[in-house]
Amino acid sequence: MIWALIGASTIASQYMVDALRAQPAGTVRWIISGTAVRAAEFAAAHDIPYSDTHLAAALDDPAVQAVYISSTNDRHMDQALGAIAAGKHVLCEKPLALTAKDAAQIVAAAEAAGVVFATNHHLRCAGSHQAVRALIHAGRIGRVLSLRIHHAVHLPENLQGWRINSAASGGGVVPDITVHDADVARFLLGEDPQSVVAQVTSSGLGQGVEDSAMSVWAMPSGAMVMSHESFTHPFAGSGLEVHGTEGSIFARGVMTQQPVGEIEMVTAKGREVVRFEAHNLYQFGVARFCDAVAGRGGVAASGWDGVKSLAVAEAVRQAAATGAQVSVGYGVAP
Ligand code: NDP
């Protein structure tokens, strides 16, 4: 697969360039950035042959088959629509856009154009999350009563830019982390949150955007989800707990970009360590994307998955702003 990168970002630099190149014939041909200096520096640092500030330069290149979009959140929509119009397959970072309505427009455009479109929700690509899901779906903990997601972390200093001070760029912990947690809940439980109540605050980092959020989601099955995200918690650790009528699953240190963590299941029979495959999360997602382009199966997280995770995040913000319980609006999402 021959790729163009749209966005000279940290995630591309730290994880995705390697993940794209890890696939058979995985080639990164272009880097597109908003500034020429950054584009050239990124190209040199990662040995990418072509760089430019104009998206069209990469989209007009017939050798480019797919684009990976990891610019600031406000730019995803125009860039994705441009790539789709050029007939390129698209792997887009979350949140897909600033609103679920805009995200749905992107995904509908991709469907109409017949290109593969995926959302880079990496957590469902983790062996740990896949193991928890398998236990739930095999009925090992009975009927699920509740899910608690602990995702309050410390935002690294090098990322303390637009995420904490620019609502216009799509900053704030809700579009950054709550979207991931919404995808985790949907992936693990196999159902979509119906309504939410929430509070958000700025606890030290956020300037004009929230840096911490706590919310409770009602699922169609009657299960409850409790979700906590923050940029300001250096020592909290991360994890999730799933509690069912026949058992509980404790997954510690699994809300991360690394294939790490520990899982334990507790039932009437006692405690059991759950083993899982420690594969690279991003390589897993890219492999599924490449397979989908080749006509072999579906992507790990679809465009509609990205629309739905953003719809939940939007509802969380609205619930926090109004103090009301908010129904999640999925629009035309199937
Ligand atoms: P960065 O802040 O590193 O990059 C985002 C954009 O900001 C870049 O495209 C670049 O614009 C600009 N930028 C970056 N560094 C600088 C700098 N030093 N000076 C000036 N401009 C700069 O963000 P992330 O890599 O953390 O996030 C990018 C996207 O990826 C977001 O949508 C985020 O939500 C998502 N993400 C997803 C993750 C996942 O696991 N799925 C993990 C982390 C992020 P330009 O391209 O114009 O140069």
Coordinates of C-alpha atoms and ligand atoms in Angstrom, one line a residue:
M1 CA 0.0 0.0 0.0
I2 CA 1.4 3.4 -1.0
W3 CA 0.4 6.1 1.5
A4 CA 0.3 9.8 1.9
L5 CA 0.4 11.2 5.4
I6 CA -1.8 14.3 6.0
G7 CA -0.5 15.9 9.2
A8 CA 3.0 16.2 10.5
S9 CA 1.8 14.9 13.9
T10 CA 3.2 13.2 16.9
I11 CA 1.1 10.1 16.5
A12 CA 2.3 9.7 12.9
S13 CA 5.9 10.2 14.0
Q14 CA 5.8 7.9 17.1
Y15 CA 3.6 5.1 15.8
M16 CA 1.9 5.3 12.4
V17 CA 4.9 5.7 10.0
D18 CA 6.3 2.4 11.4
A19 CA 2.8 0.8 11.4
L20 CA 2.2 1.7 7.8
R21 CA 5.7 0.4 6.8
A22 CA 5.3 -2.8 8.7
Q23 CA 2.7 -4.1 6.2
P24 CA 3.9 -5.9 3.1
A25 CA 4.9 -3.3 0.5
G26 CA 4.0 -0.5 3.0
T27 CA 5.4 2.7 1.6
V28 CA 5.0 6.3 2.8
R29 CA 5.4 8.5 -0.2
W30 CA 4.1 11.9 0.9
I31 CA 3.9 14.1 4.0
I32 CA 1.5 17.0 3.8
S33 CA 1.8 19.7 6.5
G34 CA 0.4 23.2 7.0
T35 CA 3.9 24.6 6.9
A36 CA 6.7 23.9 4.4
V37 CA 9.4 23.8 7.1
R38 CA 7.5 21.2 9.2
A39 CA 6.8 19.2 6.0
A40 CA 10.4 19.1 5.0
E41 CA 11.6 18.4 8.5
F42 CA 9.2 15.5 8.9
A43 CA 10.1 14.1 5.5
A44 CA 13.8 14.2 6.4
A45 CA 13.3 12.7 9.8
H46 CA 11.3 9.8 8.4
D47 CA 12.9 9.3 5.0
I48 CA 9.7 10.3 3.0
P49 CA 10.5 11.2 -0.6
Y50 CA 7.9 13.9 -1.1
S51 CA 6.5 16.8 1.0
D52 CA 4.2 19.7 0.4
T53 CA 1.8 22.1 2.0
H54 CA -0.9 21.5 -0.6
L55 CA -3.1 18.4 -0.2
A56 CA -3.7 18.3 -3.9
A57 CA 0.0 17.5 -4.5
A58 CA -0.4 14.1 -2.9
L59 CA -4.0 13.5 -4.0
D60 CA -3.0 14.2 -7.7
D61 CA -0.3 11.5 -7.5
P62 CA -1.8 8.4 -9.0
A63 CA 0.7 6.2 -7.1
V64 CA -1.0 7.1 -3.8
Q65 CA -3.6 4.5 -2.9
A66 CA -4.5 5.6 0.7
V67 CA -4.1 8.6 3.0
Y68 CA -3.7 8.6 6.8
I69 CA -5.1 11.8 8.3
S70 CA -3.7 12.9 11.7
S71 CA -3.9 16.7 11.6
T72 CA -5.7 18.7 14.3
N73 CA -9.3 17.7 14.6
D74 CA -10.8 20.7 12.8
R75 CA -9.0 19.8 9.6
H76 CA -10.0 16.2 9.3
M77 CA -13.3 16.8 7.5
D78 CA -12.0 18.9 4.6
Q79 CA -9.0 16.7 4.2
A80 CA -11.0 13.5 4.3
L81 CA -13.6 14.8 1.8
G82 CA -10.7 15.9 -0.5
A83 CA -9.1 12.5 -0.3
I84 CA -12.4 10.6 -0.9
A85 CA -13.1 12.9 -3.9
A86 CA -9.7 11.9 -5.3
G87 CA -10.6 8.2 -5.0
K88 CA -8.1 7.5 -2.2
H89 CA -8.8 5.1 0.7
V90 CA -8.8 6.9 4.0
L91 CA -7.6 5.9 7.5
C92 CA -8.6 8.9 9.7
E93 CA -7.8 9.8 13.2
K94 CA -10.5 10.3 15.8
P95 CA -12.5 12.3 16.3
L96 CA -13.4 12.2 12.6
A97 CA -14.7 15.8 12.7
L98 CA -15.9 18.4 15.1
T99 CA -19.4 17.1 15.1
A100 CA -21.0 13.7 14.5
K101 CA -23.1 15.3 11.7
D102 CA -20.0 16.3 9.8
A103 CA -18.4 12.9 10.5
A104 CA -21.5 11.2 9.0
Q105 CA -21.1 13.3 5.9
I106 CA -17.6 12.1 5.5
V107 CA -18.5 8.5 5.9
A108 CA -21.5 8.8 3.5
A109 CA -19.2 10.3 1.0
A110 CA -16.7 7.4 1.3
E111 CA -19.5 4.9 0.8
A112 CA -20.7 6.8 -2.3
A113 CA -17.2 6.9 -3.7
G114 CA -16.6 3.2 -3.0
V115 CA -13.4 3.8 -1.1
V116 CA -12.4 2.0 2.2
F117 CA -12.7 4.3 5.2
A118 CA -11.6 3.5 8.7
T119 CA -11.3 5.3 12.1
N120 CA -8.1 4.9 14.0
H121 CA -9.6 3.7 17.2
H122 CA -6.6 1.8 18.5
L123 CA -7.9 0.4 21.8
R124 CA -10.2 -2.2 20.1
C125 CA -7.0 -3.4 18.3
A126 CA -5.4 -4.3 21.6
G127 CA -5.1 -8.0 22.5
S128 CA -6.2 -7.1 26.1
H129 CA -9.5 -5.5 24.9
Q130 CA -10.1 -8.3 22.5
A131 CA -9.6 -10.9 25.3
V132 CA -12.1 -9.0 27.6
R133 CA -14.6 -8.9 24.8
A134 CA -14.2 -12.6 24.1
L135 CA -14.9 -13.4 27.8
I136 CA -18.0 -11.2 27.8
H137 CA -19.4 -12.6 24.6
A138 CA -18.7 -16.2 25.7
G139 CA -20.9 -15.5 28.7
R140 CA -18.1 -16.1 31.2
I141 CA -19.4 -13.3 33.5
G142 CA -23.1 -13.8 32.8
R143 CA -25.2 -10.8 32.0
V144 CA -23.2 -7.5 32.1
L145 CA -24.4 -5.1 34.7
S146 CA -21.8 -2.4 34.5
L147 CA -18.6 -1.2 32.9
R148 CA -16.2 1.3 34.6
I149 CA -13.6 2.9 32.4
H150 CA -10.7 4.6 34.1
H151 CA -8.9 6.8 31.6
A152 CA -7.6 9.7 33.6
V153 CA -4.0 10.2 32.5
H154 CA -1.2 12.8 32.4
L155 CA -1.1 14.7 29.0
P156 CA 2.6 14.7 28.0
E157 CA 4.2 18.1 28.0
N158 CA 4.9 17.9 24.2
L159 CA 1.2 17.5 23.6
Q160 CA 0.1 20.4 25.8
G161 CA -0.8 22.7 22.8
W162 CA -4.1 22.9 20.9
R163 CA -5.5 20.0 22.9
I164 CA -5.7 22.2 26.1
N165 CA -6.1 25.7 24.7
S166 CA -8.0 25.6 21.4
A167 CA -11.6 24.8 21.1
A168 CA -11.5 25.8 17.4
S169 CA -8.9 23.1 16.7
G170 CA -11.0 20.5 18.4
G171 CA -9.2 20.6 21.8
G172 CA -10.5 19.2 25.1
V173 CA -10.5 15.8 26.8
V174 CA -13.9 14.9 25.6
P175 CA -13.1 14.8 21.8
D176 CA -9.6 13.5 22.7
I177 CA -10.3 10.6 25.1
T178 CA -14.0 10.2 25.7
V179 CA -14.4 9.3 22.0
H180 CA -12.0 6.4 22.6
D181 CA -13.9 5.3 25.7
A182 CA -17.1 5.4 23.8
D183 CA -15.6 3.1 21.2
V184 CA -14.3 0.8 23.9
A185 CA -17.8 0.5 25.5
R186 CA -19.4 -0.2 22.1
F187 CA -16.7 -2.7 21.2
L188 CA -16.8 -4.6 24.5
L189 CA -20.6 -4.6 25.1
G190 CA -21.7 -4.8 21.4
E191 CA -24.3 -2.1 21.9
D192 CA -24.5 1.7 21.6
P193 CA -25.0 4.1 24.6
Q194 CA -28.5 5.5 24.6
S195 CA -28.3 8.4 27.0
V196 CA -25.7 10.1 29.1
V197 CA -25.4 12.4 32.2
A198 CA -22.1 14.2 32.7
Q199 CA -19.9 16.8 34.4
V200 CA -16.7 18.3 33.0
T201 CA -14.2 20.7 34.5
S202 CA -10.8 22.3 34.0
S203 CA -8.5 21.0 36.7
G204 CA -5.3 22.7 35.8
L205 CA -4.5 22.4 32.2
G206 CA -7.6 23.3 30.2
Q207 CA -7.8 26.8 28.9
G208 CA -11.3 27.4 27.4
V209 CA -11.8 23.6 27.0
E210 CA -12.4 20.9 29.6
D211 CA -9.4 18.8 30.8
S212 CA -11.5 16.3 32.9
A213 CA -14.8 14.6 32.4
M214 CA -16.9 12.1 34.3
S215 CA -20.0 10.6 32.8
V216 CA -22.5 7.8 33.1
W217 CA -24.1 6.1 30.1
A218 CA -27.2 4.0 29.9
M219 CA -27.0 1.1 27.5
P220 CA -30.0 -0.5 25.7
S221 CA -29.5 -3.8 27.7
G222 CA -29.8 -1.9 30.9
A223 CA -26.1 -2.1 31.7
M224 CA -24.5 1.1 33.0
V225 CA -21.2 2.6 31.9
M226 CA -19.1 4.9 34.1
S227 CA -16.4 6.8 32.2
H228 CA -13.6 9.0 33.6
E229 CA -11.2 10.9 31.4
S230 CA -8.6 13.5 32.3
F231 CA -5.3 15.1 31.2
T232 CA -4.2 16.0 34.7
H233 CA -3.8 12.7 36.6
P234 CA -0.2 11.6 36.6
F235 CA -0.5 8.7 39.1
A236 CA -4.1 7.4 38.5
G237 CA -3.2 4.5 36.2
S238 CA -5.8 3.3 33.7
G239 CA -8.0 0.4 33.3
L240 CA -11.5 -1.0 33.0
E241 CA -13.8 -3.2 35.0
V242 CA -16.7 -5.2 33.7
H243 CA -19.1 -6.6 36.2
G244 CA -21.6 -9.3 35.4
T245 CA -24.1 -11.5 37.2
E246 CA -21.6 -14.4 37.2
G247 CA -18.3 -12.7 37.5
S248 CA -16.1 -9.6 37.2
I249 CA -13.2 -8.7 34.9
F250 CA -10.5 -6.4 36.0
A251 CA -8.2 -5.1 33.3
R252 CA -5.4 -2.8 34.6
G253 CA -3.2 -0.5 32.6
V254 CA -4.9 -1.3 29.3
M255 CA -6.1 2.2 28.2
T256 CA -2.8 2.8 26.5
Q257 CA -1.0 2.8 23.1
Q258 CA 1.2 -0.1 24.2
P259 CA 0.3 -3.8 24.2
V260 CA 0.5 -4.0 28.0
G261 CA -1.6 -4.5 31.1
E262 CA -2.9 -7.3 33.3
I263 CA -6.3 -8.9 33.3
E264 CA -8.0 -10.9 36.0
M265 CA -11.4 -12.6 36.1
V266 CA -13.2 -13.3 39.4
T267 CA -16.0 -15.8 39.5
A268 CA -17.5 -18.2 42.1
K269 CA -14.6 -20.5 41.1
G270 CA -12.0 -18.0 42.3
R271 CA -9.5 -15.7 40.6
E272 CA -8.1 -16.4 37.2
V273 CA -5.3 -14.6 35.3
V274 CA -6.4 -13.9 31.7
R275 CA -3.7 -14.1 29.1
F276 CA -3.8 -12.1 25.9
E277 CA -1.9 -11.6 22.7
A278 CA 0.5 -8.6 23.0
H279 CA 0.6 -7.5 19.4
N280 CA 1.2 -3.9 18.2
L281 CA -2.2 -2.1 18.3
Y282 CA -1.5 0.2 15.4
Q283 CA -0.1 -2.5 13.2
F284 CA -3.1 -4.6 13.8
G285 CA -5.4 -1.7 12.7
V286 CA -3.4 -1.0 9.6
A287 CA -3.3 -4.7 8.7
R288 CA -7.1 -4.9 8.8
F289 CA -7.2 -1.7 6.7
C290 CA -4.9 -3.2 4.0
D291 CA -6.9 -6.4 4.0
A292 CA -10.1 -4.5 3.5
V293 CA -8.6 -2.6 0.6
A294 CA -7.6 -6.0 -0.9
G295 CA -11.2 -7.2 -0.4
R296 CA -10.3 -9.5 2.5
G297 CA -12.6 -8.6 5.4
G298 CA -13.6 -5.4 7.2
V299 CA -11.6 -2.7 8.9
A300 CA -11.0 -2.8 12.7
A301 CA -13.1 0.4 13.4
S302 CA -15.3 1.6 10.6
G303 CA -16.3 5.1 9.7
W304 CA -19.7 4.6 11.4
D305 CA -17.8 3.5 14.5
G306 CA -16.1 6.8 14.4
V307 CA -19.4 8.6 13.9
K308 CA -20.9 6.8 16.9
S309 CA -18.0 7.4 19.2
L310 CA -18.2 11.1 18.4
A311 CA -21.9 11.2 18.9
V312 CA -21.4 9.8 22.4
A313 CA -18.7 12.4 23.1
E314 CA -21.0 15.2 21.8
A315 CA -23.7 14.0 24.1
V316 CA -21.3 14.0 27.1
R317 CA -20.4 17.7 26.4
Q318 CA -24.0 18.6 26.0
A319 CA -25.1 16.9 29.1
A320 CA -22.3 18.6 31.1
A321 CA -23.3 22.0 29.6
T322 CA -27.0 21.7 30.4
G323 CA -27.0 19.5 33.5
A324 CA -29.6 17.4 31.7
Q325 CA -29.7 13.7 30.7
V326 CA -29.0 13.7 26.9
S327 CA -30.1 11.1 24.4
V328 CA -27.2 10.2 22.1
G329 CA -28.1 11.3 18.5
Y330 CA -26.6 8.9 16.0
G331 CA -28.3 10.5 13.0
V332 CA -28.2 8.3 9.9
A333 CA -25.6 5.9 11.3
P334 CA -26.7 2.3 10.8
Ligands
NDP1 P1 0.1 16.9 17.2 O1 -0.2 18.2 18.0 O2 1.4 16.3 17.4 O3 -0.1 17.1 15.6 C1 -1.3 17.7 15.1 C2 -1.0 18.8 14.1 O4 -0.4 19.9 14.8 C3 0.0 18.4 13.1 O5 -0.6 17.9 12.0 C4 0.8 19.6 12.8 O6 0.2 20.4 11.8 C5 0.6 20.4 14.1 N1 1.8 20.4 14.9 C6 2.3 19.3 15.6 N2 3.5 19.7 16.2 C7 3.7 21.0 16.0 C8 4.7 21.9 16.3 N3 5.7 21.6 17.1 N4 4.6 23.1 15.8 C9 3.6 23.5 15.0 N5 2.6 22.7 14.7 C10 2.6 21.4 15.1 O7 -1.1 16.0 17.6 P2 -1.2 14.4 17.8 O8 -0.3 13.6 17.0 O9 -1.2 14.1 19.2 O10 -2.7 14.2 17.3 C11 -3.0 14.3 15.9 C12 -4.4 13.6 15.7 O11 -4.3 12.2 16.0 C13 -5.5 14.1 16.5 O12 -6.7 14.1 15.7 C14 -5.7 13.2 17.6 O13 -7.0 13.1 18.2 C15 -5.2 11.9 17.0 N6 -4.6 10.9 17.9 C16 -5.0 9.6 17.9 C17 -4.3 8.7 18.7 C18 -4.8 7.3 18.6 O14 -4.2 6.4 19.3 N7 -5.7 6.9 17.7 C19 -3.3 9.1 19.6 C20 -2.9 10.5 19.5 C21 -3.5 11.3 18.7 P3 0.7 20.3 10.3 O15 0.4 18.9 9.8 O16 0.0 21.4 9.6 O17 2.2 20.5 10.4

